XYZ file of C-alpha atoms in Angstrom:
733
model
C 100.873 79.583 132.131
C 97.744 79.801 134.273
C 94.470 79.278 132.444
C 92.240 82.330 132.089
C 89.216 81.634 134.268
C 86.249 83.396 135.798
C 85.106 85.367 132.719
C 83.845 82.674 130.337
C 80.333 84.137 130.159
C 81.680 87.627 129.486
C 83.906 86.291 126.720
C 80.933 84.660 125.013
C 78.766 87.776 125.387
C 81.531 89.932 123.985
C 81.926 87.749 120.904
C 78.186 87.789 120.223
C 78.105 91.588 120.484
C 80.936 91.984 118.016
C 79.446 89.584 115.476
C 75.745 90.364 115.566
C 75.826 93.824 113.976
C 76.192 94.501 110.247
C 77.798 97.851 110.942
C 81.012 98.756 112.739
C 80.597 97.579 116.325
C 81.992 99.414 119.307
C 81.765 97.114 122.299
C 82.938 98.988 125.367
C 84.000 97.070 128.455
C 83.588 99.521 131.307
C 84.526 99.161 134.939
C 86.915 100.242 137.680
C 90.653 99.635 137.744
C 91.793 96.077 138.398
C 88.726 94.241 137.105
C 90.623 92.628 134.251
C 89.199 94.648 131.342
C 92.466 94.549 129.426
C 92.962 90.860 130.183
C 89.451 90.068 128.958
C 90.096 91.932 125.708
C 93.435 90.165 125.327
C 91.945 86.742 125.939
C 89.165 87.491 123.473
C 91.720 88.484 120.830
C 93.722 85.301 121.457
C 90.685 83.016 121.446
C 89.219 84.485 118.233
C 92.327 85.467 116.285
C 91.301 83.135 113.468
C 88.140 85.216 112.993
C 90.213 88.314 112.226
C 92.272 87.572 109.114
C 92.686 91.309 108.513
C 94.641 91.639 111.744
C 94.265 92.657 115.369
C 95.288 96.265 115.971
C 95.927 96.973 119.665
C 95.945 100.659 120.603
C 96.979 102.023 124.002
C 94.867 105.110 124.624
C 97.181 106.488 127.315
C 100.396 105.810 125.426
C 100.068 108.692 122.976
C 97.922 109.838 120.091
C 95.755 106.936 118.889
C 95.802 108.235 115.320
C 99.582 108.023 115.220
C 99.436 104.493 116.671
C 97.049 103.412 113.888
C 99.406 104.722 111.221
C 102.452 103.120 112.852
C 100.640 99.782 113.142
C 99.693 99.887 109.455
C 103.257 100.621 108.427
C 104.896 98.065 110.704
C 102.487 95.132 110.577
C 100.618 95.483 107.283
C 103.424 96.714 105.021
C 101.216 99.588 103.908
C 102.799 102.718 102.519
C 100.737 105.502 104.044
C 102.036 109.081 104.175
C 105.411 109.390 105.786
C 105.330 113.167 105.997
C 101.720 114.274 105.943
C 101.906 118.043 106.195
C 98.639 118.783 107.938
C 95.801 116.712 109.334
C 96.632 113.375 110.979
C 93.091 112.289 110.174
C 94.077 111.995 106.500
C 96.789 109.493 107.386
C 94.333 107.416 109.391
C 91.785 107.463 106.562
C 94.458 106.241 104.191
C 95.189 103.294 106.512
C 91.544 102.253 106.826
C 91.035 102.548 103.067
C 94.032 100.340 102.294
C 93.740 97.839 105.174
C 94.302 94.173 104.393
C 91.311 92.052 103.458
C 89.395 90.100 106.097
C 87.740 90.923 109.400
C 89.680 93.337 111.594
C 89.639 93.713 115.371
C 90.644 97.145 116.649
C 91.178 97.263 120.425
C 91.394 100.654 122.137
C 92.675 99.843 125.597
C 92.193 101.967 128.728
C 90.320 104.848 127.120
C 89.778 107.927 129.277
C 88.485 110.433 126.709
C 86.345 109.152 123.841
C 86.386 112.506 122.027
C 90.124 112.096 121.398
C 89.666 108.861 119.438
C 86.161 109.163 117.985
C 87.233 110.754 114.691
C 89.914 108.125 114.131
C 87.497 105.163 114.369
C 86.315 105.728 110.820
C 85.851 102.406 109.037
C 82.200 101.909 108.110
C 82.503 98.371 106.767
C 81.114 95.484 108.798
C 84.463 93.726 108.743
C 85.881 96.288 111.180
C 85.065 95.589 114.844
C 86.117 98.059 117.519
C 86.538 96.949 121.126
C 87.111 99.568 123.817
C 88.159 99.029 127.421
C 87.446 101.998 129.637
C 86.450 103.190 133.072
C 83.940 105.533 131.430
C 80.257 104.799 131.035
C 79.895 105.104 127.262
C 76.458 105.275 125.700
C 76.775 102.449 123.180
C 74.085 99.811 122.598
C 76.797 97.148 122.685
C 78.355 98.334 125.943
C 78.472 96.321 129.088
C 79.940 96.953 132.520
C 82.453 94.483 133.891
C 81.857 93.955 137.580
C 83.922 92.263 140.255
C 83.811 88.495 140.074
C 81.148 86.458 141.755
C 82.252 84.291 144.648
C 82.454 81.062 142.644
C 84.441 82.730 139.844
C 86.786 84.349 142.356
C 87.441 80.987 143.970
C 88.061 79.551 140.500
C 90.795 82.147 139.928
C 92.475 81.120 143.165
C 92.187 77.478 142.215
C 94.019 78.156 138.969
C 97.020 79.115 141.120
C 96.846 76.879 144.189
C 94.957 73.860 142.901
C 93.504 71.412 145.476
C 94.013 73.771 148.393
C 90.762 75.469 147.381
C 88.846 72.208 147.779
C 90.612 71.410 151.046
C 90.038 74.880 152.492
C 86.820 75.966 150.825
C 85.745 78.255 153.673
C 89.137 79.973 153.723
C 89.022 80.326 149.947
C 85.680 82.115 150.122
C 86.880 84.309 152.983
C 90.057 85.163 151.106
C 88.082 86.106 147.994
C 85.879 88.367 150.088
C 88.900 90.031 151.711
C 90.212 90.851 148.230
C 86.917 92.346 147.104
C 86.556 89.686 144.370
C 88.944 91.807 142.290
C 90.815 89.776 139.619
C 94.062 91.732 139.911
C 94.278 91.177 143.669
C 93.234 87.520 143.380
C 95.974 86.838 140.853
C 98.609 88.584 142.959
C 97.634 86.673 146.090
C 97.366 83.421 144.179
C 100.947 83.824 142.996
C 102.031 84.729 146.533
C 100.447 81.578 148.034
C 101.954 79.367 145.359
C 105.421 80.813 145.869
C 105.330 80.801 149.698
C 103.545 77.428 149.898
C 101.288 78.555 152.719
C 97.710 77.621 153.519
C 94.747 79.776 152.538
C 93.912 80.270 156.204
C 97.412 81.594 156.835
C 96.976 83.927 153.896
C 93.762 85.293 155.382
C 95.533 85.969 158.660
C 98.364 87.784 156.943
C 95.925 89.919 154.987
C 94.001 90.793 158.117
C 97.149 91.752 159.962
C 98.534 93.758 157.090
C 95.185 95.402 156.399
C 94.935 96.787 159.929
C 98.431 98.201 159.686
C 97.661 99.843 156.343
C 94.147 101.141 156.935
C 95.213 104.769 156.691
C 97.053 104.178 153.410
C 94.109 102.320 151.931
C 91.792 105.160 152.893
C 94.090 107.662 151.201
C 94.081 105.687 148.004
C 90.303 105.324 148.177
C 89.970 109.096 148.299
C 91.916 109.252 145.065
C 89.561 106.855 143.307
C 86.016 107.044 144.580
C 84.695 104.512 142.067
C 86.296 101.708 144.094
C 84.864 100.537 147.372
C 87.015 100.855 150.455
C 86.922 97.089 150.962
C 88.241 96.445 147.459
C 90.947 99.071 147.791
C 92.066 97.775 151.141
C 92.273 94.285 149.711
C 94.339 95.474 146.769
C 96.716 97.493 148.936
C 97.299 94.594 151.311
C 97.878 92.234 148.391
C 100.412 94.656 146.945
C 102.107 95.046 150.308
C 102.569 91.326 150.684
C 104.112 91.153 147.228
C 106.236 94.195 148.041
C 107.702 92.441 151.084
C 108.796 89.568 148.856
C 110.984 91.875 146.777
C 114.654 92.569 147.287
C 115.621 96.167 147.898
C 116.972 96.443 144.349
C 113.660 95.224 142.895
C 111.729 97.684 145.075
C 113.984 100.453 143.854
C 113.342 99.454 140.230
C 109.580 99.470 140.834
C 109.799 102.992 142.204
C 111.916 104.063 139.221
C 109.387 102.612 136.763
C 106.595 104.567 138.464
C 108.307 107.799 137.350
C 107.675 106.951 133.704
C 104.353 107.589 131.965
C 101.546 105.032 132.096
C 102.675 103.613 128.759
C 105.021 100.909 127.483
C 108.528 101.658 128.760
C 111.418 100.723 126.444
C 113.936 98.855 128.586
C 116.779 100.820 127.030
C 115.373 103.988 128.621
C 115.438 102.325 132.042
C 119.023 101.195 131.576
C 120.078 104.727 130.661
C 118.821 106.188 133.944
C 121.653 106.498 136.446
C 120.794 104.067 139.257
C 124.216 102.851 140.336
C 123.244 99.369 139.082
C 124.742 97.561 136.117
C 122.652 95.944 133.360
C 122.700 92.508 134.987
C 121.498 93.821 138.351
C 118.670 95.713 136.667
C 117.660 92.627 134.733
C 117.607 90.520 137.926
C 115.350 93.108 139.563
C 113.076 93.135 136.530
C 112.740 89.347 136.668
C 111.717 89.633 140.330
C 108.939 92.071 139.464
C 107.782 89.851 136.610
C 107.733 86.749 138.799
C 105.259 88.420 141.146
C 103.062 89.680 138.299
C 103.991 93.296 139.066
C 105.449 93.964 135.606
C 104.627 92.667 132.157
C 106.208 92.971 128.748
C 109.185 92.151 126.581
C 111.696 94.802 125.441
C 109.059 97.349 126.514
C 107.421 96.924 129.904
C 104.070 98.048 131.268
C 102.920 98.732 134.816
C 99.263 98.293 135.687
C 97.734 101.596 136.756
C 97.126 100.452 140.342
C 100.598 98.990 140.651
C 102.069 102.247 139.340
C 100.067 104.166 141.945
C 101.279 101.796 144.628
C 104.919 102.210 143.602
C 104.427 105.969 143.579
C 103.264 105.760 147.202
C 106.546 104.023 147.992
C 108.728 106.746 146.496
C 109.014 108.484 149.842
C 110.876 105.482 151.260
C 113.827 105.897 148.899
C 116.380 108.695 149.131
C 117.492 108.023 145.574
C 114.170 109.046 144.031
C 115.084 112.708 143.623
C 118.226 111.763 141.715
C 116.244 109.210 139.678
C 113.945 112.016 138.593
C 116.845 114.240 137.576
C 118.536 111.416 135.718
C 115.316 110.445 133.922
C 114.924 114.061 132.833
C 118.470 114.076 131.458
C 117.807 110.860 129.522
C 114.622 112.226 127.960
C 116.206 115.600 127.163
C 119.032 113.794 125.334
C 116.405 112.047 123.188
C 114.558 115.331 122.599
C 117.759 116.957 121.358
C 118.145 114.235 118.729
C 114.743 114.944 117.114
C 115.511 116.972 113.958
C 113.387 119.747 112.460
C 112.565 117.487 109.500
C 112.494 113.920 110.867
C 112.418 111.047 108.450
C 109.909 108.257 108.798
C 112.587 106.055 110.360
C 113.471 108.739 112.886
C 109.824 109.226 113.828
C 109.349 105.490 114.332
C 112.548 105.164 116.363
C 111.557 107.837 118.851
C 107.793 107.204 119.035
C 107.881 104.948 122.122
C 109.844 107.567 124.035
C 107.365 110.382 123.332
C 104.843 109.542 126.147
C 107.725 109.601 128.647
C 109.083 112.855 127.255
C 105.549 114.223 127.666
C 105.501 112.951 131.280
C 108.699 114.899 131.965
C 107.254 118.070 130.428
C 103.975 117.702 132.319
C 105.118 116.586 135.772
C 108.899 116.759 136.211
C 109.943 120.185 134.932
C 111.177 121.147 138.415
C 113.913 118.540 137.957
C 115.060 119.998 134.647
C 117.929 122.432 134.617
C 117.260 125.847 133.141
C 119.356 124.884 130.126
C 117.194 121.805 129.470
C 113.779 123.296 130.173
C 113.125 124.317 126.567
C 114.160 120.917 125.151
C 111.418 118.912 126.859
C 108.667 120.969 125.213
C 110.393 121.512 121.868
C 111.151 117.783 121.559
C 107.479 116.924 121.940
C 106.509 119.697 119.527
C 109.071 118.732 116.875
C 107.864 115.132 116.884
C 104.519 116.398 115.584
C 105.623 119.577 113.789
C 108.191 117.663 111.761
C 105.432 115.395 110.496
C 103.226 118.364 109.647
C 100.840 117.555 112.519
C 100.488 121.193 113.512
C 97.443 120.841 115.743
C 99.286 118.297 117.903
C 102.425 120.455 118.017
C 100.646 123.708 118.910
C 99.880 123.016 122.620
C 103.524 122.070 123.275
C 104.798 125.300 121.721
C 102.224 127.291 123.691
C 103.151 125.574 126.959
C 106.800 126.219 126.190
C 106.143 129.951 126.004
C 104.191 129.889 129.270
C 106.702 127.794 131.220
C 109.819 129.628 130.050
C 108.186 132.979 130.730
C 107.218 131.941 134.250
C 110.500 130.277 135.188
C 113.107 132.203 133.205
C 111.401 135.535 132.722
C 110.897 137.634 129.603
C 114.552 138.681 129.331
C 115.912 135.214 128.598
C 117.113 133.737 125.310
C 115.005 130.579 125.728
C 111.893 132.740 126.051
C 112.835 134.382 122.755
C 113.306 130.931 121.206
C 109.905 129.799 122.440
C 108.281 132.872 120.881
C 110.122 132.173 117.636
C 108.989 128.528 117.560
C 105.355 129.415 118.147
C 105.507 132.141 115.519
C 106.963 129.754 112.935
C 104.222 127.230 113.614
C 101.540 129.867 113.069
C 103.285 130.831 109.815
C 103.219 127.191 108.683
C 99.483 127.189 109.330
C 99.003 130.368 107.303
C 98.061 132.313 110.470
C 100.243 135.273 109.589
C 98.631 137.844 111.870
C 99.356 135.640 114.883
C 102.892 134.877 113.745
C 104.114 138.426 113.096
C 104.113 139.933 116.608
C 105.730 136.801 118.036
C 108.551 136.795 115.484
C 109.099 140.541 115.877
C 109.280 140.193 119.662
C 111.673 137.252 119.332
C 114.022 139.214 117.043
C 114.018 142.271 119.295
C 114.770 140.207 122.399
C 117.470 138.130 120.685
C 119.232 141.265 119.484
C 119.035 142.787 122.943
C 120.511 139.691 124.601
C 123.136 138.677 122.034
C 123.931 141.741 119.982
C 123.956 141.764 116.196
C 126.795 139.286 115.572
C 125.184 135.983 116.518
C 123.684 133.031 114.649
C 120.500 133.167 116.714
C 119.960 136.701 115.432
C 120.455 135.433 111.866
C 117.854 132.709 112.437
C 115.385 135.210 113.852
C 115.978 137.603 110.945
C 115.416 134.792 108.451
C 112.161 133.688 110.078
C 110.733 137.202 110.102
C 111.866 137.727 106.501
C 110.165 134.524 105.423
C 106.945 135.649 107.104
C 107.083 139.017 105.290
C 107.702 137.136 102.067
C 104.612 134.989 102.689
C 102.620 138.145 103.376
C 103.773 139.768 100.140
C 105.795 142.400 102.022
C 108.735 141.992 99.659
C 110.392 145.335 100.359
C 110.470 144.474 104.054
C 111.630 140.895 103.476
C 114.623 141.666 101.223
C 116.828 143.641 103.655
C 116.259 141.012 106.340
C 117.204 138.179 103.955
C 120.341 140.113 102.926
C 121.322 140.720 106.549
C 120.809 137.041 107.288
C 122.956 135.897 104.369
C 125.753 138.340 105.200
C 125.771 137.363 108.865
C 125.736 133.626 108.178
C 128.564 133.925 105.656
C 130.644 135.892 108.126
C 130.035 133.463 111.013
C 129.857 130.137 109.149
C 131.724 130.551 105.874
C 130.374 129.608 102.461
C 130.135 125.832 102.939
C 127.252 125.575 105.380
C 123.632 124.414 105.195
C 122.316 127.645 106.681
C 124.150 129.684 104.052
C 122.544 127.530 101.351
C 119.154 128.130 102.972
C 119.707 131.886 102.880
C 120.744 131.759 99.221
C 117.629 129.743 98.375
C 115.320 132.052 100.314
C 116.732 135.185 98.714
C 116.448 133.605 95.261
C 112.838 132.670 96.013
C 112.106 136.286 96.916
C 113.721 137.574 93.703
C 111.712 135.051 91.700
C 108.517 136.307 93.374
C 109.492 139.845 92.346
C 110.227 138.867 88.751
C 113.985 139.448 89.214
C 114.790 136.225 87.420
C 118.351 137.025 86.355
C 119.303 137.712 89.987
C 117.497 134.623 91.285
C 119.093 131.969 89.040
C 122.725 132.087 90.274
C 121.545 132.064 93.887
C 119.387 128.992 93.281
C 122.302 127.229 91.580
C 124.696 128.075 94.437
C 122.226 126.766 97.034
C 121.679 123.545 95.101
C 125.402 122.933 94.741
C 126.090 123.456 98.475
C 123.208 121.204 99.491
C 124.394 118.494 97.104
C 127.921 118.622 98.511
C 126.787 118.545 102.135
C 123.660 116.354 101.962
C 124.006 114.193 98.869
C 121.134 113.636 96.446
C 118.648 111.933 98.833
C 117.360 114.826 100.920
C 114.159 116.942 100.947
C 116.259 120.111 100.522
C 117.488 118.831 97.152
C 113.908 118.274 95.996
C 112.962 121.789 97.134
C 115.933 123.279 95.317
C 115.134 121.428 92.081
C 111.503 122.522 92.338
C 112.409 126.162 92.889
C 114.859 126.235 90.004
C 112.237 124.661 87.746
C 109.714 127.333 88.778
C 112.195 129.987 87.780
C 112.707 128.420 84.361
C 108.945 128.047 83.870
C 108.458 131.746 84.673
C 111.029 132.574 81.979
C 109.369 130.296 79.417
C 112.338 127.903 79.448
C 110.055 124.890 79.484
C 112.523 122.278 78.246
C 114.784 123.037 81.210
C 111.928 123.237 83.712
C 110.137 119.958 82.968
C 112.888 117.464 83.892
C 113.594 119.377 87.108
C 109.902 119.335 88.102
C 109.783 115.601 87.392
C 112.958 114.943 89.384
C 111.613 116.955 92.317
C 108.288 115.089 92.245
C 109.974 111.689 92.084
C 112.374 112.527 94.918
C 109.615 113.919 97.108
C 107.469 110.833 96.601
C 110.459 108.698 97.541
C 111.382 110.690 100.641
C 108.055 112.016 101.861
C 105.416 109.529 100.782
C 102.412 110.150 98.582
C 100.342 112.245 101.012
C 102.440 115.335 101.677
C 101.733 118.954 100.800
C 105.045 119.124 98.941
C 103.781 116.374 96.653
C 100.708 118.503 95.943
C 103.006 121.449 95.318
C 105.024 119.434 92.799
C 101.864 118.213 91.069
C 100.620 121.795 90.882
C 103.882 123.082 89.456
C 104.105 120.386 86.819
C 100.493 121.143 85.862
C 101.418 124.820 85.576
C 104.144 123.879 83.118
C 101.794 121.723 81.041
C 99.243 124.536 81.012
C 101.863 126.979 79.725
C 102.584 124.518 76.913
C 98.895 124.122 76.039
C 98.782 120.543 77.335
C 95.470 121.173 79.052
C 94.187 117.649 79.610
C 97.431 116.642 81.336
C 97.411 119.833 83.374
C 93.794 119.442 84.511
C 94.376 115.967 85.919
C 97.400 117.144 87.923
C 95.681 120.338 89.123
C 92.711 118.350 90.411
C 94.979 115.872 92.171
C 96.944 118.736 93.725
C 93.821 120.555 94.938
C 92.319 117.391 96.427
C 95.559 116.588 98.207
C 96.006 120.148 99.466
C 92.526 120.172 100.952
C 93.061 116.787 102.526
C 96.377 117.529 104.172
C 96.097 121.257 104.909
C 92.379 121.839 105.294
C 90.368 124.490 103.500
C 91.860 127.562 105.175
C 95.405 127.597 103.821
C 97.229 129.792 101.254
C 98.303 126.768 99.192
C 94.658 125.818 98.746
C 93.879 129.317 97.465
C 96.752 129.052 94.977
C 95.527 125.668 93.817
C 91.997 126.996 93.306
C 93.337 129.909 91.256
C 95.452 127.681 89.067
C 92.617 125.320 88.245
C 90.326 128.292 87.579
C 92.870 129.726 85.114
C 93.030 126.411 83.275
C 89.232 126.365 82.920
C 89.418 129.944 81.648
C 91.841 128.929 78.911
C 89.447 126.134 77.958
C 86.525 128.632 77.919
C 84.762 126.811 80.761
C 83.799 130.178 82.199
C 81.211 129.188 84.797
C 83.583 126.636 86.382
C 86.393 129.177 86.256
C 84.372 131.958 87.897
C 83.229 129.698 90.716
C 86.821 128.763 91.607
C 88.162 132.313 91.188
C 85.565 133.669 93.601
C 86.456 130.981 96.139
C 90.144 131.817 95.807
C 89.530 135.582 96.059
C 87.520 135.229 99.252
C 90.081 132.847 100.727
C 92.946 135.242 99.990
C 90.923 138.071 101.530
C 90.510 136.069 104.757
C 94.082 134.796 104.904
C 96.255 137.751 103.858
C 93.957 140.735 103.507
C 93.490 143.032 100.520
C 97.042 144.423 100.377
C 98.814 141.334 99.078
C 100.104 140.428 95.589
C 98.184 137.155 95.585
C 94.944 138.975 96.303
C 95.771 141.389 93.458
C 96.589 138.503 91.137
C 93.230 136.961 91.949
C 91.511 140.260 91.138
C 93.402 140.480 87.845
C 92.433 136.952 86.863
C 88.787 137.464 87.710
C 88.789 140.704 85.722
C 90.241 138.862 82.738
C 87.480 136.294 82.949
C 84.784 138.989 82.999
C 86.445 140.772 80.074
C 86.394 137.571 78.014
C 82.672 137.316 78.659
C 82.060 140.920 77.633
C 81.324 141.948 81.230
C 83.519 145.063 80.884
C 81.920 147.161 83.601
C 82.617 144.390 86.117
C 86.181 143.833 84.908
C 87.530 147.392 85.029
C 87.290 148.056 88.809
C 89.037 144.748 89.491
C 91.895 145.687 87.126
C 92.196 149.096 88.749
C 92.314 147.655 92.243
C 94.867 145.031 91.181
C 97.139 147.641 89.512
C 97.080 149.784 92.637
C 98.108 146.854 94.855
C 100.814 145.656 92.449
C 102.351 149.156 92.186
C 102.311 149.598 95.939
C 103.749 146.181 96.819
C 105.845 145.141 93.789
C 106.636 148.414 92.060
C 105.865 149.624 88.566
C 108.502 147.459 86.839
C 107.405 144.079 88.143
C 106.035 141.720 85.451
C 102.749 141.390 87.337
C 102.340 145.182 87.467
C 103.192 145.668 83.823
C 100.931 142.829 82.708
C 98.011 144.194 84.710
C 98.553 147.659 83.196
C 98.548 146.033 79.764
C 95.304 144.187 80.581
C 93.650 147.406 81.717
C 94.815 149.270 78.596
C 93.482 146.532 76.325
C 90.147 146.634 78.117
C 89.876 150.398 77.662
C 90.789 150.086 73.992
C 87.854 147.712 73.571
C 85.534 149.505 75.972
C 86.605 153.118 76.554
C 85.504 154.663 79.868
C 82.687 157.175 79.743
C 83.912 160.790 79.674
C 83.139 162.714 82.840
């Protein structure tokens, strides 16, 4: 291995910057491509690894979301147990990692940053033991920043000497001239140094070859300079000529592999992905070509391989020389689409980890290679990217992929195509998951109408679309509109799939959930039990659907006052969810909330309060403030305080919940009415009768309109209003 030379002063300066501050230090190494910013950071990490007992976390800014990389590093290298399925804000996962990081100083390297705003919120640790080192081409306004320039002449010659030894002393003038020709750029100096060592030529001969090659390539160098104006023409010409000389050393197979690698994203490339692309070469031939590229310093890595940005650009320039490139692009698209199709709607932590390295390359296909995707595969490239984030509850990261999917399918396939309907459906479901019901409804309605038009009534896609629209109506409190759609879905799925199918179990569960919401408990119970039994037979006991089914059945029993049956089911659901989903998931908060509800019903207020507070904190952390589950959690905690006669605390939370429901679902929703009823009850208990009555009246009107006169909520609200009037009769007109 060649000794790292030429940057000793910079290494020392960098270490002093990182150690001198008592707060988190962000030392940014800025400069153009090829200066050795990454190598300097790497050498610093190697030289000072003993200073960082808490670990060295290396993040590749261009290889995907930095927040996700932080979480994956913590799981893989620190044996932390952060959220596996955080249903909401990725920032909460990152915070968890920083809060539970191993003891000792920590070096966090963010390599090749091109947009600081995308990582700023993730660099949260405020303890002096955390040091953050950024390499970037940007000019960041940090007190600890410094710009890395090209090497001085003596340092450039020293780099050459590390490769060719005494030749530098013997040909000092040629060494200086050669360094000048290469623009004193470390990347070019290292490439040429390797070339001289391998070819065993003199430095003077090398200068001649560069001069000759440079004249022949002047137009190409100029073109590349136009693409990157931060580099001088002299430096670019030197780099291009150095690359060309290395290129000529390669066999045709190695050149072909370099061109293939340039089709991937500027991120680590798992070798298995390369082997799966149809090249006409067997594994041994590909490996031989890879070794050639490595021997000339054109490729680095192990299992996953990385091209330098300039080398990738150079290989991209060479694509035109190979007839096979068009087929490479098509084959790469097929490989990535196959991976996208394997990403499930509810990926486990292991599945997320397994596919994470492929995601930047799937994104590259969706961004730049869609013309090489068949019409049948077009949807998969976008949906695969979206599901990777959506399945983890990272809705903000999933949203742009679903939006782009709608735009691309509309443009390429038109508005009378099934994939366009699917893209509308996917976007609508995401908005529903975010509680953005007004945005979701027209998309899901349009998707159902189009699917029916294209496929007729007897198709599973129509059943899926019916179910999604029904679930949205359910969430909106439009129960009378949801029920016929749920029933149609169940009937259609039974007819097309039979009784023993996961989708049939889902329909049974959803219909039972609706009946439970309407107070139709006797009708709900057998449906819940059927769904649970089917899921158990088909999925076993270790699946999120089982936890959901146990939770729903427990809710039903709690609503009926069957507390002894409800409690063990709530506890089983909570335990299973913690096991499968991790501690920081909205379903965990839901389970905590439901168990607290049970304890409250039993008068176990101190136990309930602790769980309610945990649930509310977790809901806010993972879902943000503007979500229906947060409003529910606020209402539940407010009701507990009411029972404990902590009226001021209760009123404060009830008002928050009421306003949140108003913003999220409007004033014609059962949850808004329930909030009115609860607030009225609080005012009545305080003797504030004139304030309570209009809230009861408004709640009764909404309940009758939405749920009907025989629903338990409606009847209870009528009873509350009657009791109020018995105690405080209205004034005669």
